PDB file of C-alpha atoms in Angstrom:
ATOM      1  CA  MET A   8      -1.817 -74.974 103.555  1.00  0.00           C
ATOM      2  CA  ARG A   9       0.982 -73.836 101.275  1.00  0.00           C
ATOM      3  CA  ILE A  10      -1.151 -74.430  98.181  1.00  0.00           C
ATOM      4  CA  PHE A  11      -4.053 -72.600  99.838  1.00  0.00           C
ATOM      5  CA  THR A  12      -1.872 -69.584 100.655  1.00  0.00           C
ATOM      6  CA  CYS A  13      -0.366 -69.443  97.171  1.00  0.00           C
ATOM      7  CA  PHE A  14      -3.835 -69.598  95.659  1.00  0.00           C
ATOM      8  CA  PHE A  15      -5.026 -66.593  97.618  1.00  0.00           C
ATOM      9  CA  LEU A  16      -1.843 -64.651  97.003  1.00  0.00           C
ATOM     10  CA  GLY A  17      -2.414 -65.252  93.323  1.00  0.00           C
ATOM     11  CA  LEU A  18      -5.898 -63.822  93.659  1.00  0.00           C
ATOM     12  CA  VAL A  19      -4.485 -60.758  95.399  1.00  0.00           C
ATOM     13  CA  ILE A  20      -2.043 -60.111  92.571  1.00  0.00           C
ATOM     14  CA  PHE A  21      -4.799 -60.758  90.063  1.00  0.00           C
ATOM     15  CA  GLY A  22      -7.058 -58.284  91.842  1.00  0.00           C
ATOM     16  CA  PHE A  23      -4.422 -55.570  91.752  1.00  0.00           C
ATOM     17  CA  LEU A  24      -3.166 -55.964  88.219  1.00  0.00           C
ATOM     18  CA  ILE A  25      -6.007 -57.333  86.090  1.00  0.00           C
ATOM     19  CA  PRO A  26      -9.123 -55.238  85.470  1.00  0.00           C
ATOM     20  CA  LEU A  27     -12.106 -57.102  86.880  1.00  0.00           C
ATOM     21  CA  GLY A  28     -14.726 -54.418  86.448  1.00  0.00           C
ATOM     22  CA  SER A  29     -15.253 -50.703  86.524  1.00  0.00           C
ATOM     23  CA  ILE A  30     -12.502 -48.393  87.769  1.00  0.00           C
ATOM     24  CA  ALA A  31     -13.368 -45.115  89.467  1.00  0.00           C
ATOM     25  CA  SER A  32     -13.015 -42.376  86.860  1.00  0.00           C
ATOM     26  CA  SER A  33     -10.322 -39.790  87.450  1.00  0.00           C
ATOM     27  CA  GLY A  34     -11.145 -36.159  88.067  1.00  0.00           C
ATOM     28  CA  GLU A  35     -13.039 -33.998  90.530  1.00  0.00           C
ATOM     29  CA  ASN A  36     -16.475 -34.800  91.894  1.00  0.00           C
ATOM     30  CA  THR A  37     -18.613 -33.034  94.429  1.00  0.00           C
ATOM     31  CA  VAL A  38     -19.965 -35.365  97.076  1.00  0.00           C
ATOM     32  CA  SER A  39     -22.583 -34.931  99.760  1.00  0.00           C
ATOM     33  CA  PRO A  40     -21.124 -35.542 103.227  1.00  0.00           C
ATOM     34  CA  GLU A  41     -23.073 -37.824 105.534  1.00  0.00           C
ATOM     35  CA  CYS A  42     -23.906 -36.605 109.009  1.00  0.00           C
ATOM     36  CA  GLN A  43     -26.070 -38.024 111.763  1.00  0.00           C
ATOM     37  CA  ASP A  44     -27.935 -35.685 114.092  1.00  0.00           C
ATOM     38  CA  VAL A  45     -25.436 -33.359 115.812  1.00  0.00           C
ATOM     39  CA  GLY A  46     -28.018 -30.902 117.121  1.00  0.00           C
ATOM     40  CA  SER A  47     -26.686 -27.345 117.234  1.00  0.00           C
ATOM     41  CA  ASN A  48     -23.083 -28.549 117.280  1.00  0.00           C
ATOM     42  CA  ASP A  49     -21.986 -27.198 113.893  1.00  0.00           C
ATOM     43  CA  VAL A  50     -18.797 -25.303 114.825  1.00  0.00           C
ATOM     44  CA  ILE A  51     -15.592 -26.620 116.412  1.00  0.00           C
ATOM     45  CA  THR A  52     -14.836 -24.418 119.427  1.00  0.00           C
ATOM     46  CA  SER A  53     -11.783 -26.147 120.912  1.00  0.00           C
ATOM     47  CA  PRO A  54      -8.830 -23.744 121.347  1.00  0.00           C
ATOM     48  CA  LEU A  55      -6.565 -26.104 119.417  1.00  0.00           C
ATOM     49  CA  LEU A  56      -7.580 -28.122 116.381  1.00  0.00           C
ATOM     50  CA  SER A  57      -6.629 -31.754 117.057  1.00  0.00           C
ATOM     51  CA  LEU A  58      -5.894 -34.065 114.134  1.00  0.00           C
ATOM     52  CA  VAL A  59      -5.288 -37.745 113.397  1.00  0.00           C
ATOM     53  CA  THR A  60      -4.310 -39.486 110.177  1.00  0.00           C
ATOM     54  CA  LEU A  61      -4.154 -43.264 109.726  1.00  0.00           C
ATOM     55  CA  ASN A  62      -3.919 -45.719 106.849  1.00  0.00           C
ATOM     56  CA  LEU A  63      -6.504 -48.402 107.730  1.00  0.00           C
ATOM     57  CA  ALA A  64      -4.746 -51.069 105.615  1.00  0.00           C
ATOM     58  CA  HIS A  65      -8.175 -52.456 104.668  1.00  0.00           C
ATOM     59  CA  GLY A  66      -8.629 -53.678 108.239  1.00  0.00           C
ATOM     60  CA  ARG A  67      -5.841 -56.250 108.156  1.00  0.00           C
ATOM     61  CA  LYS A  68      -3.697 -54.687 110.909  1.00  0.00           C
ATOM     62  CA  GLU A  69      -0.325 -56.462 110.467  1.00  0.00           C
ATOM     63  CA  GLY A  70      -1.784 -59.454 108.641  1.00  0.00           C
ATOM     64  CA  LEU A  71      -0.315 -60.669 105.361  1.00  0.00           C
ATOM     65  CA  ASN A  72      -3.429 -59.755 103.420  1.00  0.00           C
ATOM     66  CA  GLN A  73      -7.041 -58.933 104.241  1.00  0.00           C
ATOM     67  CA  MET A  74      -8.232 -61.802 102.010  1.00  0.00           C
ATOM     68  CA  LEU A  75      -6.510 -64.304 104.289  1.00  0.00           C
ATOM     69  CA  GLN A  76      -8.419 -63.381 107.449  1.00  0.00           C
ATOM     70  CA  LYS A  77     -11.946 -63.897 108.736  1.00  0.00           C
ATOM     71  CA  THR A  78     -14.461 -61.068 108.696  1.00  0.00           C
ATOM     72  CA  SER A  79     -14.601 -61.286 112.486  1.00  0.00           C
ATOM     73  CA  THR A  80     -10.860 -60.565 112.596  1.00  0.00           C
ATOM     74  CA  THR A  81     -11.279 -57.546 110.334  1.00  0.00           C
ATOM     75  CA  ARG A  82     -14.024 -56.231 112.600  1.00  0.00           C
ATOM     76  CA  ARG A  83     -11.867 -56.674 115.713  1.00  0.00           C
ATOM     77  CA  ASN A  84      -9.006 -54.855 114.013  1.00  0.00           C
ATOM     78  CA  LEU A  85     -11.269 -51.953 113.104  1.00  0.00           C
ATOM     79  CA  GLU A  86     -12.712 -51.904 116.624  1.00  0.00           C
ATOM     80  CA  ASP A  87      -9.181 -51.344 117.929  1.00  0.00           C
ATOM     81  CA  ILE A  88      -8.824 -48.422 115.530  1.00  0.00           C
ATOM     82  CA  ALA A  89     -12.202 -47.005 116.548  1.00  0.00           C
ATOM     83  CA  ASN A  90     -11.266 -47.211 120.232  1.00  0.00           C
ATOM     84  CA  PHE A  91      -8.030 -45.341 119.550  1.00  0.00           C
ATOM     85  CA  LEU A  92      -9.827 -42.631 117.582  1.00  0.00           C
ATOM     86  CA  SER A  93     -12.465 -42.237 120.275  1.00  0.00           C
ATOM     87  CA  ASP A  94      -9.822 -42.000 123.006  1.00  0.00           C
ATOM     88  CA  SER A  95      -7.815 -39.476 120.970  1.00  0.00           C
ATOM     89  CA  GLY A  96     -10.638 -36.947 121.128  1.00  0.00           C
ATOM     90  CA  ALA A  97      -9.495 -35.596 117.765  1.00  0.00           C
ATOM     91  CA  ASP A  98     -11.595 -32.942 116.093  1.00  0.00           C
ATOM     92  CA  LEU A  99     -10.784 -34.179 112.596  1.00  0.00           C
ATOM     93  CA  ILE A 100      -9.646 -37.573 111.318  1.00  0.00           C
ATOM     94  CA  ALA A 101      -8.175 -38.539 107.929  1.00  0.00           C
ATOM     95  CA  LEU A 102      -8.233 -42.158 106.746  1.00  0.00           C
ATOM     96  CA  GLN A 103      -6.678 -43.956 103.784  1.00  0.00           C
ATOM     97  CA  GLU A 104      -7.185 -47.465 102.343  1.00  0.00           C
ATOM     98  CA  ALA A 105     -10.717 -47.121 103.643  1.00  0.00           C
ATOM     99  CA  ASP A 106     -13.027 -49.784 102.195  1.00  0.00           C
ATOM    100  CA  SER A 107     -16.633 -49.750 101.130  1.00  0.00           C
ATOM    101  CA  PRO A 108     -18.214 -53.245 101.097  1.00  0.00           C
ATOM    102  CA  SER A 109     -15.588 -55.360  99.308  1.00  0.00           C
ATOM    103  CA  LEU A 110     -15.143 -59.062  98.634  1.00  0.00           C
ATOM    104  CA  TRP A 111     -11.563 -58.951  99.856  1.00  0.00           C
ATOM    105  CA  SER A 112     -12.236 -57.333 103.244  1.00  0.00           C
ATOM    106  CA  GLY A 113     -15.432 -58.693 104.765  1.00  0.00           C
ATOM    107  CA  LYS A 114     -18.183 -57.184 102.593  1.00  0.00           C
ATOM    108  CA  PHE A 115     -18.982 -54.311 104.972  1.00  0.00           C
ATOM    109  CA  ASN A 116     -18.269 -50.588 104.964  1.00  0.00           C
ATOM    110  CA  HIS A 117     -15.175 -49.951 107.075  1.00  0.00           C
ATOM    111  CA  VAL A 118     -15.690 -46.178 107.265  1.00  0.00           C
ATOM    112  CA  ASP A 119     -19.268 -46.513 108.492  1.00  0.00           C
ATOM    113  CA  PHE A 120     -18.157 -49.135 111.014  1.00  0.00           C
ATOM    114  CA  VAL A 121     -15.279 -47.056 112.419  1.00  0.00           C
ATOM    115  CA  ALA A 122     -17.322 -43.840 112.453  1.00  0.00           C
ATOM    116  CA  GLU A 123     -20.141 -45.462 114.412  1.00  0.00           C
ATOM    117  CA  MET A 124     -17.852 -47.271 116.856  1.00  0.00           C
ATOM    118  CA  SER A 125     -15.780 -44.133 117.543  1.00  0.00           C
ATOM    119  CA  HIS A 126     -18.809 -41.799 117.742  1.00  0.00           C
ATOM    120  CA  TYR A 127     -17.913 -39.528 114.840  1.00  0.00           C
ATOM    121  CA  PRO A 128     -21.290 -38.715 113.272  1.00  0.00           C
ATOM    122  CA  CYS A 129     -20.068 -36.856 110.176  1.00  0.00           C
ATOM    123  CA  LYS A 130     -18.065 -38.373 107.336  1.00  0.00           C
ATOM    124  CA  VAL A 131     -17.027 -38.015 103.716  1.00  0.00           C
ATOM    125  CA  HIS A 132     -15.859 -41.136 101.865  1.00  0.00           C
ATOM    126  CA  ALA A 133     -14.204 -41.061  98.438  1.00  0.00           C
ATOM    127  CA  HIS A 134     -14.072 -44.133  96.189  1.00  0.00           C
ATOM    128  CA  HIS A 135     -10.868 -44.027  94.153  1.00  0.00           C
ATOM    129  CA  ALA A 136     -10.369 -47.710  93.262  1.00  0.00           C
ATOM    130  CA  THR A 137     -13.380 -49.821  92.337  1.00  0.00           C
ATOM    131  CA  LYS A 138     -13.332 -53.322  90.866  1.00  0.00           C
ATOM    132  CA  GLN A 139     -15.199 -56.549  91.474  1.00  0.00           C
ATOM    133  CA  MET A 140     -12.819 -57.494  94.270  1.00  0.00           C
ATOM    134  CA  TYR A 141     -12.595 -54.148  96.057  1.00  0.00           C
ATOM    135  CA  ASP A 142     -13.898 -50.614  96.497  1.00  0.00           C
ATOM    136  CA  PHE A 143     -11.755 -48.260  98.576  1.00  0.00           C
ATOM    137  CA  GLY A 144     -10.385 -44.762  98.910  1.00  0.00           C
ATOM    138  CA  THR A 145      -9.856 -41.942 101.382  1.00  0.00           C
ATOM    139  CA  ALA A 146     -12.176 -40.583 104.065  1.00  0.00           C
ATOM    140  CA  LEU A 147     -12.681 -37.835 106.643  1.00  0.00           C
ATOM    141  CA  LEU A 148     -14.452 -38.056 109.999  1.00  0.00           C
ATOM    142  CA  SER A 149     -15.679 -35.212 112.191  1.00  0.00           C
ATOM    143  CA  ARG A 150     -18.052 -34.429 115.038  1.00  0.00           C
ATOM    144  CA  VAL A 151     -19.371 -31.351 113.220  1.00  0.00           C
ATOM    145  CA  PRO A 152     -20.903 -31.117 109.737  1.00  0.00           C
ATOM    146  CA  TYR A 153     -18.808 -30.471 106.654  1.00  0.00           C
ATOM    147  CA  ILE A 154     -20.060 -27.296 104.995  1.00  0.00           C
ATOM    148  CA  GLU A 155     -18.515 -28.309 101.670  1.00  0.00           C
ATOM    149  CA  SER A 156     -16.780 -31.383 100.266  1.00  0.00           C
ATOM    150  CA  LEU A 157     -15.337 -32.844  97.095  1.00  0.00           C
ATOM    151  CA  THR A 158     -13.359 -35.873  95.983  1.00  0.00           C
ATOM    152  CA  HIS A 159     -10.639 -36.203  93.381  1.00  0.00           C
ATOM    153  CA  THR A 160      -9.265 -39.384  91.827  1.00  0.00           C
ATOM    154  CA  PHE A 161      -5.847 -39.007  90.234  1.00  0.00           C
ATOM    155  CA  ALA A 162      -5.187 -40.043  86.646  1.00  0.00           C
ATOM    156  CA  PRO A 163      -4.940 -43.860  86.360  1.00  0.00           C
ATOM    157  CA  SER A 164      -1.486 -45.308  87.050  1.00  0.00           C
ATOM    158  CA  PRO A 165      -1.596 -48.972  85.961  1.00  0.00           C
ATOM    159  CA  PRO A 166      -0.697 -51.532  87.064  1.00  0.00           C
ATOM    160  CA  THR A 167      -1.267 -50.060  90.557  1.00  0.00           C
ATOM    161  CA  THR A 168      -4.708 -49.082  91.821  1.00  0.00           C
ATOM    162  CA  ASN A 169      -6.101 -45.571  91.552  1.00  0.00           C
ATOM    163  CA  LYS A 170      -5.343 -43.105  94.318  1.00  0.00           C
ATOM    164  CA  GLY A 171      -6.767 -39.696  95.204  1.00  0.00           C
ATOM    165  CA  PHE A 172      -7.963 -37.378  97.932  1.00  0.00           C
ATOM    166  CA  VAL A 173     -11.093 -36.132  99.645  1.00  0.00           C
ATOM    167  CA  LEU A 174     -11.586 -32.563 100.855  1.00  0.00           C
ATOM    168  CA  GLY A 175     -13.988 -31.281 103.477  1.00  0.00           C
ATOM    169  CA  LYS A 176     -14.503 -27.848 105.000  1.00  0.00           C
ATOM    170  CA  VAL A 177     -15.494 -27.274 108.623  1.00  0.00           C
ATOM    171  CA  LEU A 178     -16.094 -24.192 110.741  1.00  0.00           C
ATOM    172  CA  TRP A 179     -13.732 -23.451 113.635  1.00  0.00           C
ATOM    173  CA  ASN A 180     -13.957 -20.702 116.243  1.00  0.00           C
ATOM    174  CA  PRO A 181     -11.226 -21.218 118.892  1.00  0.00           C
ATOM    175  CA  ASN A 182     -12.795 -20.714 122.328  1.00  0.00           C
ATOM    176  CA  GLY A 183     -15.663 -18.951 120.574  1.00  0.00           C
ATOM    177  CA  GLU A 184     -13.609 -15.749 120.666  1.00  0.00           C
ATOM    178  CA  LEU A 185     -13.712 -14.817 116.973  1.00  0.00           C
ATOM    179  CA  SER A 186     -16.497 -12.601 115.666  1.00  0.00           C
ATOM    180  CA  GLN A 187     -17.015 -15.178 112.914  1.00  0.00           C
ATOM    181  CA  PRO A 188     -15.756 -18.774 112.674  1.00  0.00           C
ATOM    182  CA  VAL A 189     -13.095 -19.531 110.084  1.00  0.00           C
ATOM    183  CA  SER A 190     -13.591 -22.141 107.379  1.00  0.00           C
ATOM    184  CA  VAL A 191     -10.816 -24.748 107.497  1.00  0.00           C
ATOM    185  CA  SER A 192     -10.138 -26.999 104.492  1.00  0.00           C
ATOM    186  CA  ILE A 193      -9.112 -30.552 105.415  1.00  0.00           C
ATOM    187  CA  ILE A 194      -7.688 -33.042 102.907  1.00  0.00           C
ATOM    188  CA  SER A 195      -7.077 -36.785 103.301  1.00  0.00           C
ATOM    189  CA  VAL A 196      -4.739 -37.977 100.541  1.00  0.00           C
ATOM    190  CA  HIS A 197      -3.117 -41.225  99.415  1.00  0.00           C
ATOM    191  CA  LEU A 198      -0.319 -41.244  96.823  1.00  0.00           C
ATOM    192  CA  ASP A 199       1.010 -44.111  94.700  1.00  0.00           C
ATOM    193  CA  PHE A 200       3.481 -46.436  96.423  1.00  0.00           C
ATOM    194  CA  SER A 201       5.392 -47.783  93.437  1.00  0.00           C
ATOM    195  CA  ARG A 202       6.882 -44.927  91.402  1.00  0.00           C
ATOM    196  CA  LYS A 203       8.256 -41.484  92.129  1.00  0.00           C
ATOM    197  CA  SER A 204       7.134 -40.236  88.703  1.00  0.00           C
ATOM    198  CA  VAL A 205       3.524 -41.150  89.469  1.00  0.00           C
ATOM    199  CA  ARG A 206       3.648 -39.464  92.885  1.00  0.00           C
ATOM    200  CA  GLU A 207       5.048 -36.315  91.284  1.00  0.00           C
ATOM    201  CA  ALA A 208       2.222 -36.266  88.736  1.00  0.00           C
ATOM    202  CA  GLN A 209      -0.335 -36.786  91.502  1.00  0.00           C
ATOM    203  CA  ILE A 210       1.171 -33.965  93.553  1.00  0.00           C
ATOM    204  CA  GLU A 211       0.910 -31.681  90.515  1.00  0.00           C
ATOM    205  CA  GLU A 212      -2.764 -32.600  90.113  1.00  0.00           C
ATOM    206  CA  MET A 213      -3.423 -31.779  93.742  1.00  0.00           C
ATOM    207  CA  ARG A 214      -1.367 -28.580  93.725  1.00  0.00           C
ATOM    208  CA  ALA A 215      -3.288 -27.256  90.719  1.00  0.00           C
ATOM    209  CA  MET A 216      -6.518 -27.669  92.662  1.00  0.00           C
ATOM    210  CA  LEU A 217      -5.092 -26.123  95.838  1.00  0.00           C
ATOM    211  CA  ALA A 218      -4.669 -22.819  94.017  1.00  0.00           C
ATOM    212  CA  ASP A 219      -8.446 -22.363  94.239  1.00  0.00           C
ATOM    213  CA  ILE A 220      -8.798 -23.524  97.858  1.00  0.00           C
ATOM    214  CA  ALA A 221      -8.799 -20.861 100.556  1.00  0.00           C
ATOM    215  CA  THR A 222      -6.706 -21.281 103.687  1.00  0.00           C
ATOM    216  CA  PRO A 223      -6.487 -22.288 106.487  1.00  0.00           C
ATOM    217  CA  LEU A 224      -5.604 -25.637 104.897  1.00  0.00           C
ATOM    218  CA  VAL A 225      -4.552 -28.974 106.409  1.00  0.00           C
ATOM    219  CA  ILE A 226      -3.353 -31.927 104.297  1.00  0.00           C
ATOM    220  CA  LEU A 227      -3.045 -35.298 106.033  1.00  0.00           C
ATOM    221  CA  GLY A 228      -2.295 -38.733 104.691  1.00  0.00           C
ATOM    222  CA  ASP A 229      -0.074 -41.432 103.296  1.00  0.00           C
ATOM    223  CA  PHE A 230       2.327 -39.765 100.859  1.00  0.00           C
ATOM    224  CA  ASN A 231       4.392 -42.943 100.334  1.00  0.00           C
ATOM    225  CA  THR A 232       7.576 -40.881 100.403  1.00  0.00           C
ATOM    226  CA  ASP A 233       9.850 -39.344 102.997  1.00  0.00           C
ATOM    227  CA  TRP A 234      11.551 -35.962 103.140  1.00  0.00           C
ATOM    228  CA  THR A 235      15.136 -37.079 102.632  1.00  0.00           C
ATOM    229  CA  THR A 236      14.580 -38.906  99.348  1.00  0.00           C
ATOM    230  CA  ASP A 237      16.080 -37.118  96.355  1.00  0.00           C
ATOM    231  CA  ALA A 238      13.429 -35.114  94.499  1.00  0.00           C
ATOM    232  CA  SER A 239      10.840 -35.989  97.145  1.00  0.00           C
ATOM    233  CA  ALA A 240       7.300 -35.292  95.941  1.00  0.00           C
ATOM    234  CA  LEU A 241       6.557 -34.163  99.483  1.00  0.00           C
ATOM    235  CA  LYS A 242       9.177 -31.415  99.268  1.00  0.00           C
ATOM    236  CA  HIS A 243       7.648 -30.296  96.004  1.00  0.00           C
ATOM    237  CA  ILE A 244       4.173 -29.648  97.365  1.00  0.00           C
ATOM    238  CA  VAL A 245       5.474 -28.051 100.576  1.00  0.00           C
ATOM    239  CA  GLU A 246       7.562 -25.596  98.574  1.00  0.00           C
ATOM    240  CA  LYS A 247       5.099 -24.881  95.774  1.00  0.00           C
ATOM    241  CA  ALA A 248       2.015 -24.592  97.997  1.00  0.00           C
ATOM    242  CA  ASP A 249       3.910 -22.703 100.736  1.00  0.00           C
ATOM    243  CA  LEU A 250       3.090 -25.125 103.553  1.00  0.00           C
ATOM    244  CA  ARG A 251       4.528 -25.931 106.967  1.00  0.00           C
ATOM    245  CA  VAL A 252       5.806 -29.382 107.889  1.00  0.00           C
ATOM    246  CA  TYR A 253       6.949 -30.623 111.295  1.00  0.00           C
ATOM    247  CA  GLN A 254      10.609 -31.521 111.996  1.00  0.00           C
ATOM    248  CA  THR A 255      11.546 -32.948 108.613  1.00  0.00           C
ATOM    249  CA  GLU A 256      14.880 -34.334 109.796  1.00  0.00           C
ATOM    250  CA  SER A 257      13.561 -36.128 112.892  1.00  0.00           C
ATOM    251  CA  ASN A 258      14.349 -39.852 113.086  1.00  0.00           C
ATOM    252  CA  LYS A 259      11.701 -40.416 115.759  1.00  0.00           C
ATOM    253  CA  LEU A 260       8.587 -39.869 113.653  1.00  0.00           C
ATOM    254  CA  GLY A 261       8.688 -42.894 111.356  1.00  0.00           C
ATOM    255  CA  THR A 262       5.310 -44.403 110.504  1.00  0.00           C
ATOM    256  CA  TYR A 263       6.084 -47.540 108.475  1.00  0.00           C
ATOM    257  CA  LYS A 264       8.160 -50.711 108.911  1.00  0.00           C
ATOM    258  CA  LYS A 265       8.589 -50.213 112.675  1.00  0.00           C
ATOM    259  CA  GLY A 266       9.442 -46.549 112.261  1.00  0.00           C
ATOM    260  CA  LYS A 267      12.092 -46.996 109.575  1.00  0.00           C
ATOM    261  CA  HIS A 268      10.209 -44.873 107.049  1.00  0.00           C
ATOM    262  CA  ARG A 269       8.207 -41.685 107.498  1.00  0.00           C
ATOM    263  CA  LEU A 270       5.479 -41.993 104.879  1.00  0.00           C
ATOM    264  CA  ASP A 271       2.544 -40.395 106.709  1.00  0.00           C
ATOM    265  CA  TRP A 272       2.501 -36.625 107.160  1.00  0.00           C
ATOM    266  CA  ILE A 273       0.470 -33.622 108.253  1.00  0.00           C
ATOM    267  CA  LEU A 274       1.015 -30.392 106.296  1.00  0.00           C
ATOM    268  CA  ILE A 275      -0.518 -27.025 107.196  1.00  0.00           C
ATOM    269  CA  SER A 276      -0.816 -23.589 105.617  1.00  0.00           C
ATOM    270  CA  LYS A 277       1.170 -20.623 106.910  1.00  0.00           C
ATOM    271  CA  ASP A 278      -1.765 -19.166 108.858  1.00  0.00           C
ATOM    272  CA  LEU A 279      -1.565 -22.218 111.133  1.00  0.00           C
ATOM    273  CA  GLU A 280       1.226 -23.590 113.303  1.00  0.00           C
ATOM    274  CA  PHE A 281       1.958 -26.800 115.162  1.00  0.00           C
ATOM    275  CA  VAL A 282       1.590 -26.981 118.930  1.00  0.00           C
ATOM    276  CA  SER A 283       2.176 -30.740 119.207  1.00  0.00           C
ATOM    277  CA  TYR A 284       2.983 -33.644 116.895  1.00  0.00           C
ATOM    278  CA  ALA A 285       3.398 -37.345 117.683  1.00  0.00           C
ATOM    279  CA  VAL A 286       3.472 -40.862 116.256  1.00  0.00           C
ATOM    280  CA  PRO A 287       1.813 -43.178 118.813  1.00  0.00           C
ATOM    281  CA  GLN A 288       3.523 -46.564 118.953  1.00  0.00           C
ATOM    282  CA  LEU A 289       0.412 -48.662 118.439  1.00  0.00           C
ATOM    283  CA  ILE A 290      -0.232 -51.712 116.278  1.00  0.00           C
ATOM    284  CA  LEU A 291      -3.416 -50.723 114.470  1.00  0.00           C
ATOM    285  CA  SER A 292      -2.283 -51.129 110.882  1.00  0.00           C
ATOM    286  CA  ASP A 293       0.920 -51.602 108.912  1.00  0.00           C
ATOM    287  CA  HIS A 294       1.251 -47.817 109.381  1.00  0.00           C
ATOM    288  CA  GLN A 295       1.467 -45.893 112.646  1.00  0.00           C
ATOM    289  CA  PRO A 296      -1.068 -43.140 113.248  1.00  0.00           C
ATOM    290  CA  VAL A 297       0.038 -39.512 113.320  1.00  0.00           C
ATOM    291  CA  THR A 298      -1.517 -37.031 115.748  1.00  0.00           C
ATOM    292  CA  ALA A 299      -1.118 -33.272 115.958  1.00  0.00           C
ATOM    293  CA  SER A 300      -2.661 -30.179 117.462  1.00  0.00           C
ATOM    294  CA  ILE A 301      -2.515 -26.873 115.644  1.00  0.00           C
ATOM    295  CA  ARG A 302      -3.479 -23.272 116.313  1.00  0.00           C
ATOM    296  CA  LEU A 303      -4.165 -20.159 114.331  1.00  0.00           C
ATOM    297  CA  VAL A 304      -1.092 -17.971 113.981  1.00  0.00           C
ATOM    298  CA  ASN A 305      -1.234 -14.908 116.246  1.00  0.00           C
ATOM    299  CA  ASP A 306      -3.877 -16.430 118.501  1.00  0.00           C
ATOM    300  CA  PRO A 307      -2.995 -14.694 121.795  1.00  0.00           C
ATOM    301  CA  SER A 308      -5.007 -17.146 123.895  1.00  0.00           C
ATOM    302  CA  ILE A 309      -2.496 -19.960 123.237  1.00  0.00           C
ATOM    303  CA  GLN A 310       1.098 -19.860 124.445  1.00  0.00           C
ATOM    304  CA  MET A 311       3.697 -21.990 122.691  1.00  0.00           C
ATOM    305  CA  ASP A 312       7.404 -22.474 123.255  1.00  0.00           C
ATOM    306  CA  SER A 313       8.664 -22.642 119.667  1.00  0.00           C
ATOM    307  CA  SER A 314      11.988 -24.067 120.828  1.00  0.00           C
ATOM    308  CA  LYS A 315      10.179 -27.268 121.792  1.00  0.00           C
ATOM    309  CA  HIS A 316       8.080 -27.592 118.669  1.00  0.00           C
ATOM    310  CA  GLY A 317      10.321 -27.299 115.626  1.00  0.00           C
ATOM    311  CA  GLN A 318       8.738 -26.513 112.270  1.00  0.00           C
ATOM    312  CA  THR A 319      10.007 -26.280 108.747  1.00  0.00           C
ATOM    313  CA  THR A 320       8.440 -23.779 106.383  1.00  0.00           C
ATOM    314  CA  ALA A 321       8.987 -23.218 102.709  1.00  0.00           C
ATOM    315  CA  GLN A 322      10.243 -19.683 102.180  1.00  0.00           C
TER     316      GLN A 322
END
């Protein structure tokens, strides 16, 4: 058993560090979102926009590695995630480490599987890292169509795998009370885990693109950094892009290693504000999910006690 385990761990390292095939090219690409029949349901009308972000961890849950488990186990793990997403009732969902059919994780599309099981008919899936062993990236799920979408793969950062983000735009009309729905830009992002310098470069790539993206804007994902770290890449984008972030100093919102590290975040533009924010204590992945509800600033139909929902904004 020890030899068997070492053999597969060797393959994992080999898959990460040695080029086995094509790598997704860096840069921006437009992509056509997929959407099953949603009838006339093309605008979100909930008074609050509810959000979830989760790193799928390639369907391994807390397992050592996805290559060391049966496909049936991967499917059960993803079913648990789908059940959580369905129960959450979220309007918009951001996913990271989301696999297309890959040798190392069961040879089936994890995004399609989760979307179908959780009854989210619309999706956009970006492929940032593609080799013979794997094909994965970021994704967005919704119950309404995306009116626009694009993907961006950051510049290669060997020896680690490529990372990037996917952007989708949806229409939102809280309670149907606006004369016209607003277009909300949603981003699911995954930054490099190994080096601060790489994360900073990736943040700069993303920030340059954000200059051309109209608000309201929501950025969700695995930033692989916390707020308190010196020269945090997260601080950089919040300050430069003039975004809001929820309770940066809280020690109760950790998302990794049993809450020891807060790596997963939701950032919003200044024309939005947080109404709620939570990290459910569920074992779905090696990361905890993050949930939030947000509202348009100056929406008189929603009352909020700001003393109970602390926010940090870059001034």
